[in-house]
Amino acid sequence: MKILVTGGLGFIGSHTIIELIKNNHEVIIADNLINSKIEVLDKLCQITGIKPAFYQIDVTDEEKLTEIFENNKIDGVIHFAGLKSVGESVSKPLEYYYNNLVSTMVLSKVCIKYGVQKFVFSSSATVYGDQPSPLREDMELKKTTNPYGETKAMSERILTDTVNANKDFAVSLLRYFNPVGAHESGLLGEDPNGIPNNLMPFVSKVAKGQLKKLSIFGDDYETVDGTGVRDYIHVVDLAKGHVKAIEKLDSGVNIYNLGTGRGTSVLELINAFMKVNAVDVPYEIVGRRPGDIATCYADADKAEKELNWKAELGIEEMVRDAWKFEQQNV
Ligand code: WQD
């Protein structure tokens, strides 16, 4: 199939493109480079031997997006493009609502106009809000704790209503847990601008000496060791889940958790990182981060049953690959 990947030069998008090409799909990339680097395009070519068509556009720009659909017979889209910092969304809500919702609406509208029936959406476990794990797709969603999470929940509703009104339009909503790790080549990985918000890239930069030490946000949660528990999933496993989702998508609204089904605490992850990579990660325990929840991990059965997909890589591979990328990514 010919697949349009929005946000395709980003962390998860770029890894998904590798898996799409490995499965003999043709890929077109639309990315505005607001949170990604053009150098990733050459790295994709280095890894796959193929340089996908690239359009530097903002997905909210209907005219520019229409040109892509005019010039390419597209069979499906995977929509990654969006702003994704929880913290930033609290201080810039309008930017987040506009960018994340308008891009989803414009892309859906153009898909329907051009008869593109398969739409895979990058959603997030954040839509579950604070409720007991393991989290299941049939659970009622609770209000999220930030505008970023609200944009994901609202986008899911927009896409669901659009499917209900257009019987030939089919959607897969993929709820990610905590994507980490990097491509085995060390050429691609999580490369956030500035000081990382997320745990793994922060740990990597402390191990490298770029940051002094890690602050662990609280050790008084009701968890195995008091620190936060999350369902970390290797980005390559996550990418493979997207290929399965778009290949299997044929009708209606399909919701899948993309997680491992296992929880790992902050201290367990840090200890694995130090042990596997034989490096030191200095840290100190500080107060809780506002908005954090104690525990979040997936019930991953539905994707296994319906997509024949299951995460295969464990914490050891995640910390190994994250560190290899950090060392090579000067
Ligand atoms: C993980 C754990 C922190 C940093 C967020 C978004 C979610 C998704 C993934 C997009 C928590 C602790 C972290 C640090 C720490 N993003 N931590 N010190 O908050 O689970 O999820 O990113 O879809 O939507 O909400 O990820 O990596 O920030 O935190 O102690 O410097 O690490 O308290 O327990 P989170 P995270």
PDB file of N, CA, C and O and ligand atoms in Angstrom, residues 84 86 123-126 146 148 152 176-179 196-202 214-218 221 227-230 232 266 289 292-294, ligand 1:
ATOM      1  N   LYS A  84       3.270  17.201  21.663  1.00  0.00           N
ATOM      2  CA  LYS A  84       3.103  16.059  22.575  1.00  0.00           C
ATOM      3  C   LYS A  84       3.710  16.250  23.973  1.00  0.00           C
ATOM      4  O   LYS A  84       3.888  15.287  24.709  1.00  0.00           O
ATOM      5  N   VAL A  86       3.308  17.070  27.663  1.00  0.00           N
ATOM      6  CA  VAL A  86       2.263  17.241  28.678  1.00  0.00           C
ATOM      7  C   VAL A  86       2.445  18.588  29.377  1.00  0.00           C
ATOM      8  O   VAL A  86       1.519  19.399  29.470  1.00  0.00           O
ATOM      9  N   SER A 123      -2.792   7.711  19.350  1.00  0.00           N
ATOM     10  CA  SER A 123      -3.419   8.173  20.577  1.00  0.00           C
ATOM     11  C   SER A 123      -2.510   7.822  21.763  1.00  0.00           C
ATOM     12  O   SER A 123      -1.333   7.528  21.587  1.00  0.00           O
ATOM     13  N   SER A 124      -3.046   7.893  22.959  1.00  0.00           N
ATOM     14  CA  SER A 124      -2.184   7.760  24.143  1.00  0.00           C
ATOM     15  C   SER A 124      -2.962   7.190  25.319  1.00  0.00           C
ATOM     16  O   SER A 124      -4.157   7.441  25.464  1.00  0.00           O
ATOM     17  N   ALA A 125      -2.263   6.458  26.166  1.00  0.00           N
ATOM     18  CA  ALA A 125      -2.883   5.899  27.380  1.00  0.00           C
ATOM     19  C   ALA A 125      -3.360   7.020  28.300  1.00  0.00           C
ATOM     20  O   ALA A 125      -4.155   6.793  29.213  1.00  0.00           O
ATOM     21  N   THR A 126      -2.885   8.229  28.031  1.00  0.00           N
ATOM     22  CA  THR A 126      -3.320   9.371  28.851  1.00  0.00           C
ATOM     23  C   THR A 126      -4.839   9.525  28.834  1.00  0.00           C
ATOM     24  O   THR A 126      -5.438  10.028  29.774  1.00  0.00           O
ATOM     25  N   ASN A 146      -4.455  17.012  31.589  1.00  0.00           N
ATOM     26  CA  ASN A 146      -3.757  18.081  30.877  1.00  0.00           C
ATOM     27  C   ASN A 146      -4.313  18.271  29.470  1.00  0.00           C
ATOM     28  O   ASN A 146      -4.915  17.362  28.899  1.00  0.00           O
ATOM     29  N   TYR A 148      -2.902  18.297  26.597  1.00  0.00           N
ATOM     30  CA  TYR A 148      -2.366  17.325  25.622  1.00  0.00           C
ATOM     31  C   TYR A 148      -3.256  16.081  25.619  1.00  0.00           C
ATOM     32  O   TYR A 148      -3.737  15.645  24.569  1.00  0.00           O
ATOM     33  N   LYS A 152      -6.017  14.298  22.676  1.00  0.00           N
ATOM     34  CA  LYS A 152      -6.053  12.908  22.202  1.00  0.00           C
ATOM     35  C   LYS A 152      -7.468  12.332  22.388  1.00  0.00           C
ATOM     36  O   LYS A 152      -8.017  11.698  21.488  1.00  0.00           O
ATOM     37  N   TYR A 176      -0.855   4.514  23.018  1.00  0.00           N
ATOM     38  CA  TYR A 176       0.519   4.160  23.397  1.00  0.00           C
ATOM     39  C   TYR A 176       0.675   4.258  24.898  1.00  0.00           C
ATOM     40  O   TYR A 176       0.141   5.190  25.511  1.00  0.00           O
ATOM     41  N   PHE A 177       1.523   3.434  25.447  1.00  0.00           N
ATOM     42  CA  PHE A 177       1.895   3.593  26.840  1.00  0.00           C
ATOM     43  C   PHE A 177       3.188   4.408  26.864  1.00  0.00           C
ATOM     44  O   PHE A 177       3.154   5.573  26.410  1.00  0.00           O
ATOM     45  N   ASN A 178       4.320   3.883  27.293  1.00  0.00           N
ATOM     46  CA  ASN A 178       5.510   4.744  27.338  1.00  0.00           C
ATOM     47  C   ASN A 178       6.572   4.304  26.332  1.00  0.00           C
ATOM     48  O   ASN A 178       7.391   3.447  26.661  1.00  0.00           O
ATOM     49  N   PRO A 179       6.583   4.878  25.155  1.00  0.00           N
ATOM     50  CA  PRO A 179       7.548   4.470  24.118  1.00  0.00           C
ATOM     51  C   PRO A 179       8.964   4.886  24.497  1.00  0.00           C
ATOM     52  O   PRO A 179       9.191   6.053  24.844  1.00  0.00           O
ATOM     53  N   PRO A 196      14.962  17.059  28.417  1.00  0.00           N
ATOM     54  CA  PRO A 196      13.878  16.082  28.232  1.00  0.00           C
ATOM     55  C   PRO A 196      12.866  16.118  29.368  1.00  0.00           C
ATOM     56  O   PRO A 196      13.234  16.270  30.536  1.00  0.00           O
ATOM     57  N   ASN A 197      11.580  15.975  28.993  1.00  0.00           N
ATOM     58  CA  ASN A 197      10.530  15.834  30.015  1.00  0.00           C
ATOM     59  C   ASN A 197      10.449  14.381  30.469  1.00  0.00           C
ATOM     60  O   ASN A 197      10.185  14.092  31.615  1.00  0.00           O
ATOM     61  N   ASN A 198      10.671  13.464  29.487  1.00  0.00           N
ATOM     62  CA  ASN A 198      10.426  12.052  29.773  1.00  0.00           C
ATOM     63  C   ASN A 198      11.636  11.389  30.434  1.00  0.00           C
ATOM     64  O   ASN A 198      12.772  11.811  30.247  1.00  0.00           O
ATOM     65  N   LEU A 199      11.363  10.319  31.143  1.00  0.00           N
ATOM     66  CA  LEU A 199      12.375   9.656  31.966  1.00  0.00           C
ATOM     67  C   LEU A 199      13.566   9.120  31.183  1.00  0.00           C
ATOM     68  O   LEU A 199      14.715   9.476  31.471  1.00  0.00           O
ATOM     69  N   MET A 200      13.312   8.304  30.148  1.00  0.00           N
ATOM     70  CA  MET A 200      14.439   7.610  29.498  1.00  0.00           C
ATOM     71  C   MET A 200      15.440   8.577  28.858  1.00  0.00           C
ATOM     72  O   MET A 200      16.653   8.439  29.083  1.00  0.00           O
ATOM     73  N   PRO A 201      14.998   9.557  28.069  1.00  0.00           N
ATOM     74  CA  PRO A 201      15.988  10.465  27.498  1.00  0.00           C
ATOM     75  C   PRO A 201      16.739  11.268  28.567  1.00  0.00           C
ATOM     76  O   PRO A 201      17.907  11.593  28.389  1.00  0.00           O
ATOM     77  N   PHE A 202      16.073  11.534  29.688  1.00  0.00           N
ATOM     78  CA  PHE A 202      16.756  12.262  30.765  1.00  0.00           C
ATOM     79  C   PHE A 202      17.867  11.372  31.366  1.00  0.00           C
ATOM     80  O   PHE A 202      19.016  11.798  31.533  1.00  0.00           O
ATOM     81  N   LEU A 214      19.616  12.833  37.906  1.00  0.00           N
ATOM     82  CA  LEU A 214      18.186  12.634  37.696  1.00  0.00           C
ATOM     83  C   LEU A 214      17.420  12.946  38.977  1.00  0.00           C
ATOM     84  O   LEU A 214      17.848  12.558  40.073  1.00  0.00           O
ATOM     85  N   SER A 215      16.341  13.696  38.866  1.00  0.00           N
ATOM     86  CA  SER A 215      15.421  13.868  40.003  1.00  0.00           C
ATOM     87  C   SER A 215      14.318  12.829  39.863  1.00  0.00           C
ATOM     88  O   SER A 215      13.646  12.788  38.821  1.00  0.00           O
ATOM     89  N   ILE A 216      14.173  11.992  40.860  1.00  0.00           N
ATOM     90  CA  ILE A 216      13.072  11.015  40.842  1.00  0.00           C
ATOM     91  C   ILE A 216      11.874  11.668  41.529  1.00  0.00           C
ATOM     92  O   ILE A 216      11.957  12.067  42.691  1.00  0.00           O
ATOM     93  N   PHE A 217      10.777  11.801  40.758  1.00  0.00           N
ATOM     94  CA  PHE A 217       9.626  12.560  41.260  1.00  0.00           C
ATOM     95  C   PHE A 217       8.779  11.719  42.219  1.00  0.00           C
ATOM     96  O   PHE A 217       7.715  11.230  41.883  1.00  0.00           O
ATOM     97  N   GLY A 218       9.275  11.574  43.432  1.00  0.00           N
ATOM     98  CA  GLY A 218       8.479  10.934  44.474  1.00  0.00           C
ATOM     99  C   GLY A 218       8.791   9.460  44.655  1.00  0.00           C
ATOM    100  O   GLY A 218       8.932   8.716  43.678  1.00  0.00           O
ATOM    101  N   TYR A 221       4.715   6.588  46.481  1.00  0.00           N
ATOM    102  CA  TYR A 221       3.505   6.056  45.831  1.00  0.00           C
ATOM    103  C   TYR A 221       3.256   4.636  46.333  1.00  0.00           C
ATOM    104  O   TYR A 221       4.196   3.962  46.790  1.00  0.00           O
ATOM    105  N   THR A 227       8.259   4.323  43.800  1.00  0.00           N
ATOM    106  CA  THR A 227       8.399   5.220  42.630  1.00  0.00           C
ATOM    107  C   THR A 227       7.356   4.842  41.568  1.00  0.00           C
ATOM    108  O   THR A 227       6.808   3.727  41.596  1.00  0.00           O
ATOM    109  N   GLY A 228       7.124   5.748  40.635  1.00  0.00           N
ATOM    110  CA  GLY A 228       6.065   5.571  39.626  1.00  0.00           C
ATOM    111  C   GLY A 228       6.291   4.333  38.756  1.00  0.00           C
ATOM    112  O   GLY A 228       7.426   4.041  38.384  1.00  0.00           O
ATOM    113  N   VAL A 229       5.197   3.653  38.458  1.00  0.00           N
ATOM    114  CA  VAL A 229       5.242   2.443  37.614  1.00  0.00           C
ATOM    115  C   VAL A 229       4.573   2.734  36.274  1.00  0.00           C
ATOM    116  O   VAL A 229       3.470   3.274  36.231  1.00  0.00           O
ATOM    117  N   ARG A 230       5.279   2.388  35.178  1.00  0.00           N
ATOM    118  CA  ARG A 230       4.753   2.615  33.841  1.00  0.00           C
ATOM    119  C   ARG A 230       4.988   1.397  32.958  1.00  0.00           C
ATOM    120  O   ARG A 230       5.836   0.562  33.265  1.00  0.00           O
ATOM    121  N   TYR A 232       6.595   0.532  29.875  1.00  0.00           N
ATOM    122  CA  TYR A 232       7.540   0.976  28.848  1.00  0.00           C
ATOM    123  C   TYR A 232       7.515  -0.014  27.695  1.00  0.00           C
ATOM    124  O   TYR A 232       7.577  -1.223  27.909  1.00  0.00           O
ATOM    125  N   VAL A 266      10.372   3.433  38.311  1.00  0.00           N
ATOM    126  CA  VAL A 266      11.474   4.325  37.940  1.00  0.00           C
ATOM    127  C   VAL A 266      12.803   3.735  38.418  1.00  0.00           C
ATOM    128  O   VAL A 266      13.777   3.638  37.655  1.00  0.00           O
ATOM    129  N   ARG A 289       5.745  15.004  40.892  1.00  0.00           N
ATOM    130  CA  ARG A 289       5.479  15.951  39.798  1.00  0.00           C
ATOM    131  C   ARG A 289       3.963  16.109  39.681  1.00  0.00           C
ATOM    132  O   ARG A 289       3.255  15.087  39.591  1.00  0.00           O
ATOM    133  N   ASP A 292       1.178  13.623  37.847  1.00  0.00           N
ATOM    134  CA  ASP A 292       1.610  12.228  37.725  1.00  0.00           C
ATOM    135  C   ASP A 292       0.639  11.299  38.454  1.00  0.00           C
ATOM    136  O   ASP A 292       0.088  11.673  39.485  1.00  0.00           O
ATOM    137  N   ILE A 293       0.523  10.066  37.917  1.00  0.00           N
ATOM    138  CA  ILE A 293      -0.245   9.042  38.644  1.00  0.00           C
ATOM    139  C   ILE A 293       0.742   7.968  39.093  1.00  0.00           C
ATOM    140  O   ILE A 293       1.850   7.882  38.562  1.00  0.00           O
ATOM    141  N   ALA A 294       0.320   7.125  40.046  1.00  0.00           N
ATOM    142  CA  ALA A 294       1.249   6.132  40.613  1.00  0.00           C
ATOM    143  C   ALA A 294       1.590   5.050  39.596  1.00  0.00           C
ATOM    144  O   ALA A 294       2.755   4.802  39.319  1.00  0.00           O
TER     145      ALA A 294
HETATM  146  C1  WQD B   1       7.636   8.264  33.597  1.00  0.00           C
HETATM  147  C2  WQD B   1       7.908   8.085  35.078  1.00  0.00           C
HETATM  148  C3  WQD B   1       7.654  10.099  36.347  1.00  0.00           C
HETATM  149  C4  WQD B   1      11.049  12.180  34.455  1.00  0.00           C
HETATM  150  C5  WQD B   1       4.167  10.901  29.431  1.00  0.00           C
HETATM  151  C6  WQD B   1       2.884  11.363  28.831  1.00  0.00           C
HETATM  152  C7  WQD B   1       2.302  10.263  27.979  1.00  0.00           C
HETATM  153  C8  WQD B   1       3.314   9.792  26.968  1.00  0.00           C
HETATM  154  C9  WQD B   1       4.600   9.376  27.646  1.00  0.00           C
HETATM  155  C10 WQD B   1       2.872  10.899  24.892  1.00  0.00           C
HETATM  156  C11 WQD B   1       6.910   8.823  35.961  1.00  0.00           C
HETATM  157  C12 WQD B   1       9.117   9.624  36.378  1.00  0.00           C
HETATM  158  C13 WQD B   1      10.091  11.227  34.784  1.00  0.00           C
HETATM  159  C14 WQD B   1      12.011  12.574  35.425  1.00  0.00           C
HETATM  160  C15 WQD B   1      11.029  11.026  36.982  1.00  0.00           C
HETATM  161  N1  WQD B   1       3.580  10.799  26.028  1.00  0.00           N
HETATM  162  N2  WQD B   1      10.097  10.661  36.029  1.00  0.00           N
HETATM  163  N3  WQD B   1      11.967  11.968  36.667  1.00  0.00           N
HETATM  164  O1  WQD B   1       4.526  10.949  32.489  1.00  0.00           O
HETATM  165  O2  WQD B   1       4.360   8.403  32.274  1.00  0.00           O
HETATM  166  O3  WQD B   1       3.915   9.823  30.290  1.00  0.00           O
HETATM  167  O4  WQD B   1       5.062  10.501  28.417  1.00  0.00           O
HETATM  168  O5  WQD B   1       1.992  10.201  24.484  1.00  0.00           O
HETATM  169  O6  WQD B   1       1.176  10.789  27.323  1.00  0.00           O
HETATM  170  O7  WQD B   1       1.968  11.606  29.888  1.00  0.00           O
HETATM  171  O8  WQD B   1       6.234   9.626  31.139  1.00  0.00           O
HETATM  172  O9  WQD B   1       8.693   9.579  31.091  1.00  0.00           O
HETATM  173  O10 WQD B   1       7.535  11.705  31.880  1.00  0.00           O
HETATM  174  O11 WQD B   1       7.512   9.666  33.342  1.00  0.00           O
HETATM  175  O12 WQD B   1      11.017  10.498  38.123  1.00  0.00           O
HETATM  176  O13 WQD B   1      12.902  13.440  35.174  1.00  0.00           O
HETATM  177  O14 WQD B   1       9.183   8.623  35.361  1.00  0.00           O
HETATM  178  O15 WQD B   1       7.263  10.586  37.636  1.00  0.00           O
HETATM  179  O16 WQD B   1       6.686   8.043  37.127  1.00  0.00           O
HETATM  180  P1  WQD B   1       4.720   9.714  31.683  1.00  0.00           P
HETATM  181  P2  WQD B   1       7.549  10.217  31.829  1.00  0.00           P
END
